XYZ file of C-alpha atoms in Angstrom:
203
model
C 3.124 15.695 1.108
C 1.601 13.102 -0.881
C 0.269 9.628 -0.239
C -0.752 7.012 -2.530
C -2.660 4.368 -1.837
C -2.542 1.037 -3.502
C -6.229 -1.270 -3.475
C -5.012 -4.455 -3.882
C -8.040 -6.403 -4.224
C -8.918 -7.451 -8.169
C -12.568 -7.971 -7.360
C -15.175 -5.499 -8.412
C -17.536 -3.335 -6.179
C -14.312 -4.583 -3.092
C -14.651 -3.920 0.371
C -11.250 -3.387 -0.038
C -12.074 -0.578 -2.488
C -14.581 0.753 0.007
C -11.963 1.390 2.502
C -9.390 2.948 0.259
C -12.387 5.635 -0.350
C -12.553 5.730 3.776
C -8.708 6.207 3.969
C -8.294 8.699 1.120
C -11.487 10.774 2.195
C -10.041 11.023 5.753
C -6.553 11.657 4.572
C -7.830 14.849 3.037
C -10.571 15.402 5.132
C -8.135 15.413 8.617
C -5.639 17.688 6.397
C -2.961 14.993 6.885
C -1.417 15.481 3.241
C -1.739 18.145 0.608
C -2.080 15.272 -2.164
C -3.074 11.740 -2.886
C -3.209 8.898 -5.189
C -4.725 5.912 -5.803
C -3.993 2.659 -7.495
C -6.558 -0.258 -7.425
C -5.690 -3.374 -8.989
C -9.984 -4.611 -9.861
C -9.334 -6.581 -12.799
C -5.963 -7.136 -11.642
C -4.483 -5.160 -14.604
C -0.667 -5.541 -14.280
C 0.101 -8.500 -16.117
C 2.884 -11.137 -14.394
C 6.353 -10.157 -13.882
C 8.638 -10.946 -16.277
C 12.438 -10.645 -17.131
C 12.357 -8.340 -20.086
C 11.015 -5.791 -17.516
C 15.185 -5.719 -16.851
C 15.464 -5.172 -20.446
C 13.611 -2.320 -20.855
C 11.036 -4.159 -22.987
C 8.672 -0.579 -24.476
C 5.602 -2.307 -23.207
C 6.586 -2.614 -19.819
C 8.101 0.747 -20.129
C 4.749 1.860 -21.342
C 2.472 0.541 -18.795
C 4.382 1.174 -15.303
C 5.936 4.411 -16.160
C 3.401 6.018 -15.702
C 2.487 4.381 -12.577
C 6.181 4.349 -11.345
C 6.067 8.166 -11.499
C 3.478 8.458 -9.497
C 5.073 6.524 -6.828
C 8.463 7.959 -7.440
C 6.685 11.344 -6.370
C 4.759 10.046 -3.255
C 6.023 10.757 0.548
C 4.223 7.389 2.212
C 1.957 4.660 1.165
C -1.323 2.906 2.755
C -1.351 -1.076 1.482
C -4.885 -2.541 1.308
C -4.949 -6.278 1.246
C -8.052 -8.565 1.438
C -7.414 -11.917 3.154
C -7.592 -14.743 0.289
C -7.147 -18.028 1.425
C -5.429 -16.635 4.350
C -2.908 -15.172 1.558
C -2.143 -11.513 -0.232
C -4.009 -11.372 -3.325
C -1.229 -12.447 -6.291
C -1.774 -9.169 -8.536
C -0.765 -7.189 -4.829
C 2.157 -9.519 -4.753
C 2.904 -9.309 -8.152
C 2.750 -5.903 -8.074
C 5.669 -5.490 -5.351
C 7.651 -6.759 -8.358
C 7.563 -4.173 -10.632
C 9.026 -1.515 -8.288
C 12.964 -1.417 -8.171
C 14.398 2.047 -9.018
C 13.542 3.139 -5.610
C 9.988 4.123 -6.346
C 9.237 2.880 -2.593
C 12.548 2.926 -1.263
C 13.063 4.198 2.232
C 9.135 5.644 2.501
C 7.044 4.104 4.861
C 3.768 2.148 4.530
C 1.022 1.568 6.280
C -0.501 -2.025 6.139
C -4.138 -2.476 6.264
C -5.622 -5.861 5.803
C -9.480 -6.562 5.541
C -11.676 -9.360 6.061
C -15.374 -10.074 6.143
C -14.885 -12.322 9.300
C -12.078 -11.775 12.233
C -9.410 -12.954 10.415
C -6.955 -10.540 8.425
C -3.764 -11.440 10.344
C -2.235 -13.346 8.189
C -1.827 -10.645 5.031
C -0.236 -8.839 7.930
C 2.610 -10.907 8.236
C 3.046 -12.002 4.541
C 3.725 -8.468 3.740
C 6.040 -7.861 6.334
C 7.628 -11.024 5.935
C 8.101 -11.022 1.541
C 7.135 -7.887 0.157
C 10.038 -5.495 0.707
C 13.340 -6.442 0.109
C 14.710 -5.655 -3.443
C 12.280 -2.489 -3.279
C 12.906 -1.654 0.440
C 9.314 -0.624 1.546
C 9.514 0.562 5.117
C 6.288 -1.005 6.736
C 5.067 1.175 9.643
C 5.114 -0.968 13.044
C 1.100 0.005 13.322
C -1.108 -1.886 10.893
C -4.983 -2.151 10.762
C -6.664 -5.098 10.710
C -10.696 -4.429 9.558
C -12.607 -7.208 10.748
C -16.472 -7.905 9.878
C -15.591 -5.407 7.121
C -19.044 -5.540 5.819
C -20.639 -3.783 9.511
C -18.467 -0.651 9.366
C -16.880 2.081 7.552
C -20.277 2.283 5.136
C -21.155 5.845 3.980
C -24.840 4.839 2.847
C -25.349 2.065 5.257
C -25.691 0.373 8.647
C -22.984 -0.115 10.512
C -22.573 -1.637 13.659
C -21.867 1.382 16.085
C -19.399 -0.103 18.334
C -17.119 -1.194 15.878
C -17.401 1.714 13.743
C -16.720 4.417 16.107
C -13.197 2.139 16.608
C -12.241 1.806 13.560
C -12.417 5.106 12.549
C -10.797 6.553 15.084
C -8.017 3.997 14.950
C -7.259 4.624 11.462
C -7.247 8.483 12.021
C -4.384 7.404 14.781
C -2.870 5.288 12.099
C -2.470 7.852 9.340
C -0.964 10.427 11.776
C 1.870 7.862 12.539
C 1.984 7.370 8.906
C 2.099 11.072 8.086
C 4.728 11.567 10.753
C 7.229 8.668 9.250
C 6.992 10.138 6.197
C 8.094 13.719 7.361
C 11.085 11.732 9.440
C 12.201 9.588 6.728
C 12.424 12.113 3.757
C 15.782 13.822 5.409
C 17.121 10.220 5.309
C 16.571 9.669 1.621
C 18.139 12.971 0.885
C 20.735 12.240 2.762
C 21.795 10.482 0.025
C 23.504 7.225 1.923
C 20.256 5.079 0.907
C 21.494 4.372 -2.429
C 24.671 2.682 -3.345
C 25.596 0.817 -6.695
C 26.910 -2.193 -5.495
C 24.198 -2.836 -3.194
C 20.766 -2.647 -5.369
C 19.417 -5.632 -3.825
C 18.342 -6.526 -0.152
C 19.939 -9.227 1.238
């Protein structure tokens, strides 16, 4: 099994970034996949969407095959987002754009959102709300929400001991459901009723 997970914070030195090193470590550490992968947007390095993506422009082709392979060949996903503004971060939007060959199709995701205060709900329920239909992302009905982001999940720091002790055992719950959907949900793709010509789009 393999799960990729996808930073989408463009800053540098992220907090976001920090836990996508948490989640990956524990992902192999707990054994809960034999592979992973991970994608961080710092520097926000897809440039926007455009329309001669559907043209099969050899730049595009260039730059997201490889990536689009990599998801292609993953089992489940884990989707960082920083709160900006109370929004996604555009490259993690943009990025959702890219994917329509059924790269993400029918393989669930786990949502985690991050904030250096208690907010962090509101990346929550833009994903769920805009990021899935044309490329049909399943979003797991658990999602974490790490608050004061700054006070836990540090490897060479303090953190506060409450907080951290939750957190990590939450997202050790979290990545079990994950791993679990993505066992359930790979018979369904094979199935082979997932895909139909006439119907490439969500409604």
């Amino acid at each position: 099994m393999k799960i990729a997970i996808i930073n989408g914070s463009h800053r540098e030195n992220s907090q976001s970034a920090k836990v996508a090193a948490f989640i990956e470590d524990m992902l192999r550490d707990k054994g809960l996949c034999d592979e992973t992968w991970r994608f961080d947007l710092t520097g926000n390095p897809l440039p926007l969407w455009d329309e001669s993506i559907w043209s099969g422009d050899e730049e595009w082709k260039k730059l997201l095959n490889p990536i689009s392979e990599q998801l292609a060949s993953s089992d489940g996903f884990v989707v960082i987002s920083p709160e900006w503004h109370g929004m996604v971060p555009s490259g993690l939007k943009n990025f959702f754009l890219m994917w329509g060959k059924g790269e993400l199709a029918h393989k669930p995701a786990l949502i985690v959102t991050v904030s250096s205060g208690v907010g962090g709900t509101y990346p929550v329920a833009e994903l769920r709300q805009s990021s899935y239909k044309n490329n049909r992302i399943c979003y797991l009905p658990e999602h974490l929400i790490i608050r004061n982001v700054e006070s836990v999940l540090n490897e060479d720091g303090e953190n506060d001991p409450e907080s951290d002790g939750y957190y990590r055992e939450r997202t050790e719950y979290a990545l079990k459901i994950l791993k679990e959907y993505a066992i359930a949900l790979k018979p369904v793709r094979e199935s082979g009723v997932t895909f139909d010509e006439r119907f490439k789009n969500g409604m």
